[in-house]
Tab-separated table of N, CA and C in Angstrom:
chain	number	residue	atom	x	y	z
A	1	UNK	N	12.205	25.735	34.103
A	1	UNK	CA	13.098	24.646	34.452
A	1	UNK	C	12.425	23.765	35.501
A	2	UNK	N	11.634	24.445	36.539
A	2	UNK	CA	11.266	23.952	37.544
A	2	UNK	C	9.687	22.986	36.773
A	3	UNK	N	9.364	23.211	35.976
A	3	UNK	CA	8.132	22.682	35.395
A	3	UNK	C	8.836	21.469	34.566
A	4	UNK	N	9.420	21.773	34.466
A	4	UNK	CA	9.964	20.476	33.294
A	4	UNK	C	10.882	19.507	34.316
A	5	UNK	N	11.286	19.493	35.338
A	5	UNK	CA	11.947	18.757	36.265
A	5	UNK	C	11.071	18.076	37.213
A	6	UNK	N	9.656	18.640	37.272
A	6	UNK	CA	8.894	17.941	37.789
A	6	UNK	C	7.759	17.189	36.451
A	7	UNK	N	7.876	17.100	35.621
A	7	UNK	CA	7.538	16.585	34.574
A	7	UNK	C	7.937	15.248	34.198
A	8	UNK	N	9.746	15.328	34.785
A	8	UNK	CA	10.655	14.255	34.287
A	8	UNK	C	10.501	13.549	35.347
A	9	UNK	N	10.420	14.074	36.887
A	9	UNK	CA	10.390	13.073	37.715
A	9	UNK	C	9.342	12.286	37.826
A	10	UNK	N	7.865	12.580	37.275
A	10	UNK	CA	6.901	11.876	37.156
A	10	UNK	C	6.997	10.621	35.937
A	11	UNK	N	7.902	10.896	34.914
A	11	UNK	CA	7.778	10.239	33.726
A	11	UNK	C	8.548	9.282	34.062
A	12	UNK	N	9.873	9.426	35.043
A	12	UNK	CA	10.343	8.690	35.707
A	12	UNK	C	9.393	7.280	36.984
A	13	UNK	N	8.701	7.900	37.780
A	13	UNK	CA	8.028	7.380	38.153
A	13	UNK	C	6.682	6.436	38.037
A	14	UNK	N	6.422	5.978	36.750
A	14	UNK	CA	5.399	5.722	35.753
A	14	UNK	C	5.814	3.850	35.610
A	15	UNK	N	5.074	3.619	36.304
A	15	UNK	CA	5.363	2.385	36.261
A	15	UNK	C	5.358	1.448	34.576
A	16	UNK	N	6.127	0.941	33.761
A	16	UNK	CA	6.311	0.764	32.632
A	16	UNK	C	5.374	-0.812	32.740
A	17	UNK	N	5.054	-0.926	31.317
A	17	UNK	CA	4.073	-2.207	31.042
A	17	UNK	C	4.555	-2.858	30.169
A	18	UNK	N	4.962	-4.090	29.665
A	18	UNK	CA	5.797	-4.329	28.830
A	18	UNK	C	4.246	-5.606	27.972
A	19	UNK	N	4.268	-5.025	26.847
A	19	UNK	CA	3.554	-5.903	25.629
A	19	UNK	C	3.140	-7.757	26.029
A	20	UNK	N	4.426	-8.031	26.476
A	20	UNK	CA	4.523	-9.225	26.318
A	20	UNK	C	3.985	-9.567	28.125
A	21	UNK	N	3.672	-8.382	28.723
A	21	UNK	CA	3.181	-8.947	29.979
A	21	UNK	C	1.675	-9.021	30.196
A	22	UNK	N	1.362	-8.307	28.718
A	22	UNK	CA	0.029	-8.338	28.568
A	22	UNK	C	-1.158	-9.136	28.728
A	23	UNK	N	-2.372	-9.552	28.981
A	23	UNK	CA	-3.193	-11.259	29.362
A	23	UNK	C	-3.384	-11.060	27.501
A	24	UNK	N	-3.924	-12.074	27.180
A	24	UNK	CA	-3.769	-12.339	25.707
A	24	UNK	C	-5.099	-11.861	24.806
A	25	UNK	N	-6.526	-11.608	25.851
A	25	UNK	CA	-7.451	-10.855	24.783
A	25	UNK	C	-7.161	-9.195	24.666
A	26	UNK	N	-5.997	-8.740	25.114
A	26	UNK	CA	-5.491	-7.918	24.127
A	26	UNK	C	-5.196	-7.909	22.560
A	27	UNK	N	-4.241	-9.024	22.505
A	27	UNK	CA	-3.707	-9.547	21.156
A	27	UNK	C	-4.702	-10.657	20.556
A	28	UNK	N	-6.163	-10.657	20.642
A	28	UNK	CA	-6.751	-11.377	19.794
A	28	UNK	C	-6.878	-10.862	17.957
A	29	UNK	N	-6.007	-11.777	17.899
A	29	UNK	CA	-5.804	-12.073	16.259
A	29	UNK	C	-7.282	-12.809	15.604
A	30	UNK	N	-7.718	-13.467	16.310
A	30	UNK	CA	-9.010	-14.295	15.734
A	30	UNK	C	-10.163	-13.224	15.866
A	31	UNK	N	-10.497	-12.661	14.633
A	31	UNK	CA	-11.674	-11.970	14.601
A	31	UNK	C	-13.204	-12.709	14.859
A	32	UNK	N	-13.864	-12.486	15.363
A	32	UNK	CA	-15.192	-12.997	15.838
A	32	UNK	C	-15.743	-12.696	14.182
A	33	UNK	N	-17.257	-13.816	13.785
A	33	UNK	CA	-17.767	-13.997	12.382
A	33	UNK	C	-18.455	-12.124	12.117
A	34	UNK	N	-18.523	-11.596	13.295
A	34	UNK	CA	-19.140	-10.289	12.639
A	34	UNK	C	-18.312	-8.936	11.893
A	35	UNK	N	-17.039	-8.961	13.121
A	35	UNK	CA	-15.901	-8.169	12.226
A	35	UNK	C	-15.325	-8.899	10.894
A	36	UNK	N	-15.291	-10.028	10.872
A	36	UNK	CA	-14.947	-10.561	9.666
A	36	UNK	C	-15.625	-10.072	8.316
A	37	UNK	N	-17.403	-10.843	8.769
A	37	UNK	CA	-18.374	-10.272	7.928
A	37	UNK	C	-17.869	-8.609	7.384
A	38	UNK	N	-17.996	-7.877	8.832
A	38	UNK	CA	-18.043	-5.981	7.873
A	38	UNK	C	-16.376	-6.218	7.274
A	39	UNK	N	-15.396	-6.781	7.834
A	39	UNK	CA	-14.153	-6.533	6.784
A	39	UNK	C	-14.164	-6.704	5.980
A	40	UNK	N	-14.971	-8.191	5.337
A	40	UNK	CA	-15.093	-8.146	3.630
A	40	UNK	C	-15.775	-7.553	3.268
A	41	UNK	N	-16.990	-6.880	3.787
A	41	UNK	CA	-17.839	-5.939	3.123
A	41	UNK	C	-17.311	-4.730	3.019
A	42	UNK	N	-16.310	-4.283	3.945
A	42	UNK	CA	-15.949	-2.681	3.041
A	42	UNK	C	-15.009	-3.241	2.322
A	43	UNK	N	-14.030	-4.268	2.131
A	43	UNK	CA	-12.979	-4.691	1.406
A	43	UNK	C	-13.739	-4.571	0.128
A	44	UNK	N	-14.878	-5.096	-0.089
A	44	UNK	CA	-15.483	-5.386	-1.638
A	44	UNK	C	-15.918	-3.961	-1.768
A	45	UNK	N	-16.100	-3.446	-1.086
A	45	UNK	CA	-16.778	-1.700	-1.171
A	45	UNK	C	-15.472	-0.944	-1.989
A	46	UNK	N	-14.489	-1.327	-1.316
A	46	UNK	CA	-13.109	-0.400	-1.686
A	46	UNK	C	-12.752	-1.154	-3.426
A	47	UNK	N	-12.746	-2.432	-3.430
A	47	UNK	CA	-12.961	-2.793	-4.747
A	47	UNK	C	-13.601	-2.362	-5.823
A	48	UNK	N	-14.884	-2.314	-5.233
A	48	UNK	CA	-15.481	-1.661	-6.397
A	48	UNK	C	-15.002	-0.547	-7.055
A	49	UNK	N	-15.539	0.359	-6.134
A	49	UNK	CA	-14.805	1.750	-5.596
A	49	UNK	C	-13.597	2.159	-6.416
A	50	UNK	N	-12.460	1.606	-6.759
A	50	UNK	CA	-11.426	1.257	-7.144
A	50	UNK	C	-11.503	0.672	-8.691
A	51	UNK	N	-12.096	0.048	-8.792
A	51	UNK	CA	-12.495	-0.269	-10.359
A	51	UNK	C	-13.342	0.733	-11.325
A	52	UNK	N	-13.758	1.716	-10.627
A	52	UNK	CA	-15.050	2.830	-11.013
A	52	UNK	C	-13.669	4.136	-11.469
A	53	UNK	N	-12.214	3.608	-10.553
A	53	UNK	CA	-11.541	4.668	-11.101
A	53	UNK	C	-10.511	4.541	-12.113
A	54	UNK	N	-10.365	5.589	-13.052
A	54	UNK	CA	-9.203	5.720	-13.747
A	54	UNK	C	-8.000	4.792	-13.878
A	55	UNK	N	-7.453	4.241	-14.637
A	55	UNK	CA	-6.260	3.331	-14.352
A	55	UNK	C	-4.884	4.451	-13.685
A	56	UNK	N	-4.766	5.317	-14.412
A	56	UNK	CA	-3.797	6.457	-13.900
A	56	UNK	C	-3.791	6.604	-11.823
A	57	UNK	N	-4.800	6.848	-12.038
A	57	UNK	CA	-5.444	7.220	-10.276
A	57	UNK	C	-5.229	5.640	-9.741
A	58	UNK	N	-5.587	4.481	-10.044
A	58	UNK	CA	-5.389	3.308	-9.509
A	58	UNK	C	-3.985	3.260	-8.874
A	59	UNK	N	-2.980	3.742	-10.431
A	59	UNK	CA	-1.469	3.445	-10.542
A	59	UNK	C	-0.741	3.838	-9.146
A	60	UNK	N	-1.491	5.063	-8.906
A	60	UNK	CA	-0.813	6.082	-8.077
A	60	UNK	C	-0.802	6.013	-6.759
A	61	UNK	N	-2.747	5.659	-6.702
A	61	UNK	CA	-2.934	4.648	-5.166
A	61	UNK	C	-2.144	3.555	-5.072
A	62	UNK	N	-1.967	2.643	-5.798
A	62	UNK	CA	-1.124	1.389	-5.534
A	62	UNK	C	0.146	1.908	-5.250
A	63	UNK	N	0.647	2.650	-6.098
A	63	UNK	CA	2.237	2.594	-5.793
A	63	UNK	C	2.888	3.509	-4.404
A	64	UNK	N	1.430	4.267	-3.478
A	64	UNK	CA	1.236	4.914	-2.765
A	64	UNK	C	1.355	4.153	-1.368
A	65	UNK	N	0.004	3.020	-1.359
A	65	UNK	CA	-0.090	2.342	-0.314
A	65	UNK	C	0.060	1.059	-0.259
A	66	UNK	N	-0.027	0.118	-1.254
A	66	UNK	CA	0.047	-0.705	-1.554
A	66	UNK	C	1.670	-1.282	-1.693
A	67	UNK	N	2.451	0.031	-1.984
A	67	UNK	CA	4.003	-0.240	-2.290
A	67	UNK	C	4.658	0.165	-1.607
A	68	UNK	N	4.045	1.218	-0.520
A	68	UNK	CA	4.923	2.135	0.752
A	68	UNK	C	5.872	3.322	0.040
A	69	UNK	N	5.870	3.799	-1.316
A	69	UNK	CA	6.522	4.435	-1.859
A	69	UNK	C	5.946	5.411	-1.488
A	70	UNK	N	7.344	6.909	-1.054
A	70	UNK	CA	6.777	8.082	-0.860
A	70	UNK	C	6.382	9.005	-2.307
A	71	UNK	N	6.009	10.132	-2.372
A	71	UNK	CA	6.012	11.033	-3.158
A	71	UNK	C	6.988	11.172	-4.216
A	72	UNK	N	8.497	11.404	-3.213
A	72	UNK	CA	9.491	11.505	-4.494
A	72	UNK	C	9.697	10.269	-4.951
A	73	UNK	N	9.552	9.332	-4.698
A	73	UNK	CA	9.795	7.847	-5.516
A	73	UNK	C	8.588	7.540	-6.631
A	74	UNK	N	7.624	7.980	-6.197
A	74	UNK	CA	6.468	8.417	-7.269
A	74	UNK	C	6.613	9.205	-8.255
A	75	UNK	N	6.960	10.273	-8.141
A	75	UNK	CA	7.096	11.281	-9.061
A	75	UNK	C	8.188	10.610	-9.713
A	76	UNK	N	9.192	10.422	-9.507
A	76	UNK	CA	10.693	9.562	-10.563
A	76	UNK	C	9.711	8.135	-11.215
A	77	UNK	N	9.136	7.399	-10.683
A	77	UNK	CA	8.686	5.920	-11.271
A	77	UNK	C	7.288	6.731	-12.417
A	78	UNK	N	6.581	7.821	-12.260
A	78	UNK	CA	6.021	7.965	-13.139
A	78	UNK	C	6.292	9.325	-14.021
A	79	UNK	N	7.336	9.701	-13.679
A	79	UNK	CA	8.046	10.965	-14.698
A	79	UNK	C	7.277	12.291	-14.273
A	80	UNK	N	6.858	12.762	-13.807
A	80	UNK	CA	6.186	14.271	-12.790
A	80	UNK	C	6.656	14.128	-11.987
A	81	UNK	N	6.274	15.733	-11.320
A	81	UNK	CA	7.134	16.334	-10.596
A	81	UNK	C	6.541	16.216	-8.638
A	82	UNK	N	7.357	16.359	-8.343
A	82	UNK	CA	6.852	15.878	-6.859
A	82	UNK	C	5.446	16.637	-6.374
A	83	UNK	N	5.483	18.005	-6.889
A	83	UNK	CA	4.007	18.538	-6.471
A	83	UNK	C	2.644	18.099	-7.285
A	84	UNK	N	3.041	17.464	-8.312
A	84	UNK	CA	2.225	17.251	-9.428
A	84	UNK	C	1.405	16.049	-9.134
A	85	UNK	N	2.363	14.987	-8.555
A	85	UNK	CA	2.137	13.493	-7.696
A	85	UNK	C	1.472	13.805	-6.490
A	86	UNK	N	1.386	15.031	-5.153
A	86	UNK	CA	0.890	15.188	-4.464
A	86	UNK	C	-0.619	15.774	-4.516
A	87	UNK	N	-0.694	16.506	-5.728
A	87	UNK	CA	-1.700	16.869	-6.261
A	87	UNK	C	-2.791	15.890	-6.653
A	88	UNK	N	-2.029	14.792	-7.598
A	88	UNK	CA	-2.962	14.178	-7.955
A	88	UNK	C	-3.381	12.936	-6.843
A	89	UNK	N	-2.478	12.868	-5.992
A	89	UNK	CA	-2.807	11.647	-5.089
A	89	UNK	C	-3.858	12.100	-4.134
A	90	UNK	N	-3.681	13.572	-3.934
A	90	UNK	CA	-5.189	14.333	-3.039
A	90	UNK	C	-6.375	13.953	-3.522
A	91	UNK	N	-6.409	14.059	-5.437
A	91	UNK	CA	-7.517	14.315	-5.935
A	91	UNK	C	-7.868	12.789	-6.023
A	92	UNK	N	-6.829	11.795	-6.381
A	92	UNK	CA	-7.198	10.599	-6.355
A	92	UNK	C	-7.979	9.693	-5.537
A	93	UNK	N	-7.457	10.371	-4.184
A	93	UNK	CA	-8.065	10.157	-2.701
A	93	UNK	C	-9.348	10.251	-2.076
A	94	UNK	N	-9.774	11.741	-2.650
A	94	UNK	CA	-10.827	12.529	-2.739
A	94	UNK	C	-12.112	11.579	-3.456
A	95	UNK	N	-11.646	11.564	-4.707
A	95	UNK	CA	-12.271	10.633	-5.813
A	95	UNK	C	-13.257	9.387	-4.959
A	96	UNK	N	-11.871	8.587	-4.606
A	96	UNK	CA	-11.919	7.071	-3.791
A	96	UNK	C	-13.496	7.606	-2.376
A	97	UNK	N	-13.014	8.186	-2.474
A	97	UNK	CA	-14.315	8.282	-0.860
A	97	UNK	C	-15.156	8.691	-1.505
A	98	UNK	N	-15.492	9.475	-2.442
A	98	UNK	CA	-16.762	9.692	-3.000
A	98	UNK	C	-17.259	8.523	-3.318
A	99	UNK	N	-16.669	7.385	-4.362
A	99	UNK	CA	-17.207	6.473	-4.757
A	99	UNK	C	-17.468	5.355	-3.880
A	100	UNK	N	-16.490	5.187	-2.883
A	100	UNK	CA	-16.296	4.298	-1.823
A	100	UNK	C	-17.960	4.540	-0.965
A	101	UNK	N	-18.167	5.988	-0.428
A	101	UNK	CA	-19.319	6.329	0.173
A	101	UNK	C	-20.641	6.456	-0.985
A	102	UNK	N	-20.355	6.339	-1.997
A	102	UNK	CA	-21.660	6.013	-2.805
A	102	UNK	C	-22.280	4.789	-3.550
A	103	UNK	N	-21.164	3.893	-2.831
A	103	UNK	CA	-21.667	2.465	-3.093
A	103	UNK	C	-21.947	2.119	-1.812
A	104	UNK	N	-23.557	1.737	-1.708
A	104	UNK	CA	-23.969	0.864	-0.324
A	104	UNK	C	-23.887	-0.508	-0.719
């Protein structure tokens, strides 16, 4: 009790920072030409990458990350079963970085 009451009074004492009091090259939105450069270069990497796979495995990534759909909304939109969708989205995943890391 005594550990956790001095825990709270510190968390209490923690001076708070609020986002918006932030100086602004925190929130630089404008990428400089070199992060730009490597963003389209793994962007086209993941493209490729992505075209090298299966349409099935594509389906599954897209409707994964691309759509914010969990597992069970997967498994109902493509008729399998929720472990079956977790299964294959591992292997799908798996897949993606192999090819992703074997295209320079």
């Amino acid at each position: 009790i005594a550990r956790n009451a001095v825990i709270d009074h510190h968390r209490r004492g923690r001076p708070e920072s609020r986002l918006d009091a932030m100086p602004p090259i925190f929130f630089d939105d404008d990428p400089g030409p070199e992060e730009s450069a490597l963003r389209a270069e793994e962007s086209a990497r993941l493209r490729a990458a992505l075209l090298l796979m299966e349409p099935e495995k594509r389906e599954l990534l897209a409707l994964r990350y691309a759509g914010g759909l969990k597992t069970r909304e997967i498994a109902l939109a493509v008729g399998k079963s929720e472990d079956a969708v977790k299964k294959r989205l591992s292997r799908a995943l798996k897949m993606l970085k192999e090819k992703y890391d074997a295209i320079s």
